């Protein structure tokens, strides 16, 4: 079956520009997560959605970062006024539901963002 | 706050050697523990998990991990590695409870394993 998909796979932009990264979760998964993985590091949590609402956005580094999931399926991570330090691989994961203690998170291939 | 420490950044082994990758975590509550693997050019995949019961858990491809609560550790082991085990391995913790931290995974910085044929 189809896994988590993310587009684009690579994005190169210039400092100060706006970017949008898309995540398409596994069908039926109500929980969706965004993580950021910098070079040589493990993934770091950014935001978690349960359905359409952001249940936990404590990992967003600042107000330049924003994410939406208007219909409870596809999610878009938006970064305004990009900075070189935003360069990283942005990972999306989904799970069946976030309400229970444990549900396996399935990860997408990531979007590699490079800010020049 | 949760944190995960992986002691080895890069491990190089010959085929058939035994493997042990260290993982220690810090969290003031009950945890779920995971090992994820990322093969070259592929996305993160779950290798094994622990959330209760027998502290020795077995995963795919002959991997196992032991949860030692007193040491806050969850080390990954494999008796005999293969060239195809070359990958990056991440330990992760997920807090249990009703708070927001029960949802997110906190990852270690990863260990790159290279198995020489």
Tab-separated table of C-alpha atoms in Angstrom:
chain	number	residue	atom	x	y	z
A	1	UNK	CA	0.000	0.000	0.000
A	2	UNK	CA	0.973	3.629	-0.330
A	3	UNK	CA	3.146	5.063	2.365
A	4	UNK	CA	3.639	8.644	3.476
A	5	UNK	CA	4.589	10.849	0.551
A	6	UNK	CA	6.269	14.221	0.612
A	7	UNK	CA	6.760	16.807	-2.094
A	8	UNK	CA	9.003	18.173	-3.324
A	9	UNK	CA	11.840	15.781	-2.604
A	10	UNK	CA	14.312	18.641	-2.922
A	11	UNK	CA	13.810	22.370	-2.626
A	12	UNK	CA	16.460	25.007	-3.175
A	13	UNK	CA	15.555	28.565	-2.313
A	14	UNK	CA	17.171	31.866	-1.570
A	15	UNK	CA	17.432	33.475	1.812
A	16	UNK	CA	14.319	35.497	2.588
A	17	UNK	CA	11.984	33.530	0.337
A	18	UNK	CA	8.814	31.690	1.342
A	19	UNK	CA	8.506	27.908	0.945
A	20	UNK	CA	5.792	25.309	1.325
A	21	UNK	CA	6.431	21.644	1.953
A	22	UNK	CA	3.675	19.104	1.486
A	23	UNK	CA	2.925	15.850	3.273
A	24	UNK	CA	0.387	13.253	2.212
A	25	UNK	CA	-0.131	10.762	5.072
A	26	UNK	CA	-1.218	7.158	4.891
A	27	UNK	CA	-4.933	6.984	4.204
A	28	UNK	CA	-6.922	6.705	7.420
A	29	UNK	CA	-4.152	7.993	9.663
A	30	UNK	CA	-5.531	10.789	11.817
A	31	UNK	CA	-2.277	11.766	13.509
A	32	UNK	CA	0.390	13.622	11.545
A	33	UNK	CA	3.795	14.811	12.690
A	34	UNK	CA	6.471	17.080	11.262
A	35	UNK	CA	10.125	16.668	12.220
A	36	UNK	CA	13.289	18.414	11.094
A	37	UNK	CA	16.605	16.602	10.672
A	38	UNK	CA	19.754	18.673	10.436
A	39	UNK	CA	23.000	17.205	9.179
A	40	UNK	CA	24.489	14.750	11.655
A	41	UNK	CA	21.490	14.904	13.968
A	42	UNK	CA	18.412	12.862	14.655
A	43	UNK	CA	14.964	14.132	13.736
A	44	UNK	CA	13.608	16.892	15.980
A	45	UNK	CA	9.891	17.286	16.601
A	46	UNK	CA	8.185	20.351	15.176
A	47	UNK	CA	4.407	19.922	15.330
A	48	UNK	CA	1.718	17.287	15.764
A	49	UNK	CA	-1.786	17.268	14.309
A	50	UNK	CA	-4.696	15.204	15.510
A	51	UNK	CA	-7.248	15.565	12.731
A	52	UNK	CA	-7.356	19.148	11.521
A	53	UNK	CA	-6.032	20.785	14.666
A	54	UNK	CA	-2.478	21.310	15.807
A	55	UNK	CA	-2.455	19.470	19.129
A	56	UNK	CA	1.154	20.326	19.935
A	57	UNK	CA	3.259	22.941	18.137
A	58	UNK	CA	5.860	23.284	20.858
A	59	UNK	CA	8.678	22.245	18.542
A	60	UNK	CA	8.256	25.047	16.008
A	61	UNK	CA	11.436	27.122	16.355
A	62	UNK	CA	9.834	30.547	15.810
A	63	UNK	CA	6.885	32.304	14.217
A	64	UNK	CA	8.352	32.003	10.720
A	65	UNK	CA	7.215	28.377	10.796
A	66	UNK	CA	3.580	27.452	10.412
A	67	UNK	CA	1.717	24.296	9.437
A	68	UNK	CA	-1.828	23.540	8.416
A	69	UNK	CA	-3.968	20.480	7.819
A	70	UNK	CA	-7.317	21.930	6.756
A	71	UNK	CA	-9.139	18.733	5.868
A	72	UNK	CA	-7.450	16.372	8.259
A	73	UNK	CA	-5.391	14.654	5.587
A	74	UNK	CA	-2.710	16.509	3.609
A	75	UNK	CA	-0.551	18.892	5.598
A	76	UNK	CA	1.575	21.821	4.479
A	77	UNK	CA	4.534	23.173	6.400
A	78	UNK	CA	5.132	26.822	5.594
A	79	UNK	CA	8.345	28.704	6.234
A	80	UNK	CA	8.473	32.470	5.814
A	81	UNK	CA	11.596	34.578	5.291
A	82	UNK	CA	13.814	31.515	5.067
A	83	UNK	CA	17.257	31.625	6.643
A	84	UNK	CA	20.342	29.533	5.882
A	85	UNK	CA	19.880	27.824	9.244
A	86	UNK	CA	16.563	26.414	8.044
A	87	UNK	CA	18.442	24.097	5.675
A	88	UNK	CA	17.600	20.548	6.718
A	89	UNK	CA	15.556	17.515	5.786
A	90	UNK	CA	11.933	17.978	6.805
A	91	UNK	CA	10.256	14.687	7.674
A	92	UNK	CA	6.599	13.911	7.942
A	93	UNK	CA	5.152	10.927	9.790
A	94	UNK	CA	1.635	9.649	10.314
A	95	UNK	CA	0.000	7.166	12.665
A	96	UNK	CA	-3.442	5.648	13.106
A	97	UNK	CA	-4.407	7.975	15.937
A	98	UNK	CA	-2.581	10.025	18.457
A	99	UNK	CA	-5.035	9.571	21.272
A	100	UNK	CA	-3.598	6.276	22.443
A	101	UNK	CA	-0.258	5.878	24.095
A	102	UNK	CA	1.358	3.910	21.343
A	103	UNK	CA	0.810	3.884	17.620
A	104	UNK	CA	3.674	3.355	15.230
A	105	UNK	CA	4.682	6.424	13.304
A	106	UNK	CA	5.385	5.797	9.635
A	107	UNK	CA	7.831	8.208	8.070
A	108	UNK	CA	7.949	9.707	4.621
A	109	UNK	CA	11.106	10.143	2.537
A	110	UNK	CA	11.512	13.767	3.551
A	111	UNK	CA	12.032	17.056	1.735
A	112	UNK	CA	15.597	18.310	1.599
A	113	UNK	CA	15.467	22.094	1.926
A	114	UNK	CA	18.527	24.126	1.002
A	115	UNK	CA	18.542	27.848	1.652
A	116	UNK	CA	21.268	29.672	-0.238
B	1	UNK	CA	12.232	17.356	28.974
B	2	UNK	CA	13.062	14.106	27.259
B	3	UNK	CA	16.506	13.454	25.827
B	4	UNK	CA	18.256	10.525	24.178
B	5	UNK	CA	21.972	9.906	24.013
B	6	UNK	CA	23.652	7.570	21.548
B	7	UNK	CA	27.253	6.993	22.469
B	8	UNK	CA	28.720	5.958	19.149
B	9	UNK	CA	28.544	8.203	16.109
B	10	UNK	CA	30.158	5.761	13.704
B	11	UNK	CA	30.768	2.043	14.118
B	12	UNK	CA	32.690	-0.043	11.604
B	13	UNK	CA	32.478	-3.829	11.770
B	14	UNK	CA	33.356	-6.783	9.616
B	15	UNK	CA	30.664	-9.216	8.549
B	16	UNK	CA	29.757	-11.792	11.217
B	17	UNK	CA	30.951	-9.531	14.038
B	18	UNK	CA	28.605	-8.878	16.935
B	19	UNK	CA	26.964	-5.507	17.316
B	20	UNK	CA	25.924	-3.459	20.306
B	21	UNK	CA	24.813	0.142	19.970
B	22	UNK	CA	24.313	2.137	23.121
B	23	UNK	CA	21.276	4.251	23.931
B	24	UNK	CA	20.483	6.092	27.146
B	25	UNK	CA	17.468	8.258	27.747
B	26	UNK	CA	16.300	10.831	30.207
B	27	UNK	CA	12.630	11.128	31.032
B	28	UNK	CA	10.765	11.549	34.289
B	29	UNK	CA	8.057	8.998	33.625
B	30	UNK	CA	7.099	5.805	31.857
B	31	UNK	CA	8.398	5.557	28.334
B	32	UNK	CA	8.001	3.737	25.100
B	33	UNK	CA	11.345	3.030	23.422
B	34	UNK	CA	12.163	2.523	19.785
B	35	UNK	CA	14.975	1.812	17.400
B	36	UNK	CA	14.588	3.136	13.873
B	37	UNK	CA	16.842	2.335	10.934
B	38	UNK	CA	17.548	4.355	7.803
B	39	UNK	CA	19.147	2.397	4.972
B	40	UNK	CA	21.012	4.389	2.314
B	41	UNK	CA	18.535	6.263	0.154
B	42	UNK	CA	15.533	5.056	2.111
B	43	UNK	CA	13.276	6.561	4.742
B	44	UNK	CA	13.188	5.831	8.453
B	45	UNK	CA	11.766	2.421	9.339
B	46	UNK	CA	10.870	0.931	12.687
B	47	UNK	CA	13.286	-1.807	13.735
B	48	UNK	CA	11.809	-2.690	17.102
B	49	UNK	CA	9.891	-1.238	20.006
B	50	UNK	CA	9.370	-1.637	23.723
B	51	UNK	CA	6.370	-0.418	25.673
B	52	UNK	CA	5.763	-2.967	28.429
B	53	UNK	CA	6.380	-6.541	29.507
B	54	UNK	CA	9.497	-8.531	28.675
B	55	UNK	CA	12.410	-6.077	28.649
B	56	UNK	CA	14.163	-8.088	25.939
B	57	UNK	CA	12.472	-7.285	22.669
B	58	UNK	CA	13.100	-8.802	19.289
B	59	UNK	CA	12.741	-6.929	16.043
B	60	UNK	CA	13.174	-7.538	12.372
B	61	UNK	CA	16.305	-8.919	10.720
B	62	UNK	CA	17.663	-10.558	13.853
B	63	UNK	CA	17.968	-7.389	15.919
B	64	UNK	CA	17.092	-7.260	19.592
B	65	UNK	CA	17.228	-4.671	22.350
B	66	UNK	CA	17.154	-4.820	26.113
B	67	UNK	CA	15.428	-2.255	28.294
B	68	UNK	CA	17.265	-1.798	31.596
B	69	UNK	CA	15.155	0.574	33.638
B	70	UNK	CA	17.734	1.084	36.382
B	71	UNK	CA	20.268	2.251	33.799
B	72	UNK	CA	17.820	4.174	31.613
B	73	UNK	CA	19.235	2.217	28.707
B	74	UNK	CA	17.892	0.496	25.620
B	75	UNK	CA	20.885	-0.952	23.789
B	76	UNK	CA	20.530	-2.532	20.366
B	77	UNK	CA	22.231	-5.840	19.650
B	78	UNK	CA	22.751	-8.304	16.837
B	79	UNK	CA	24.893	-11.433	17.190
B	80	UNK	CA	26.219	-11.441	13.630
B	81	UNK	CA	25.984	-8.471	11.311
B	82	UNK	CA	25.716	-8.574	7.540
B	83	UNK	CA	26.864	-6.148	4.871
B	84	UNK	CA	23.187	-5.285	4.299
B	85	UNK	CA	22.944	-3.939	7.862
B	86	UNK	CA	24.950	-0.896	6.795
B	87	UNK	CA	22.664	1.973	7.749
B	88	UNK	CA	22.071	4.717	10.269
B	89	UNK	CA	20.382	3.674	13.494
B	90	UNK	CA	18.346	5.983	15.699
B	91	UNK	CA	17.139	5.373	19.213
B	92	UNK	CA	13.937	7.210	20.177
B	93	UNK	CA	11.769	7.664	23.219
B	94	UNK	CA	8.117	8.539	23.538
B	95	UNK	CA	6.643	9.523	26.868
B	96	UNK	CA	3.483	7.831	28.059
B	97	UNK	CA	0.637	9.789	29.547
B	98	UNK	CA	-2.022	12.308	28.706
B	99	UNK	CA	0.257	15.294	28.245
B	100	UNK	CA	1.386	16.589	24.890
B	101	UNK	CA	4.781	14.976	25.274
B	102	UNK	CA	3.123	11.584	24.973
B	103	UNK	CA	2.828	12.067	21.236
B	104	UNK	CA	6.166	13.159	19.904
B	105	UNK	CA	9.259	11.037	19.462
B	106	UNK	CA	12.553	12.320	20.791
B	107	UNK	CA	15.479	10.919	18.822
B	108	UNK	CA	19.131	10.452	19.547
B	109	UNK	CA	21.700	11.810	17.122
B	110	UNK	CA	22.110	8.455	15.406
B	111	UNK	CA	24.859	5.896	14.877
B	112	UNK	CA	26.183	5.190	11.411
B	113	UNK	CA	26.987	1.496	11.091
B	114	UNK	CA	29.282	0.390	8.294
B	115	UNK	CA	29.685	-3.347	7.771
B	116	UNK	CA	32.662	-4.361	5.671
B	117	UNK	CA	32.202	-7.401	3.423
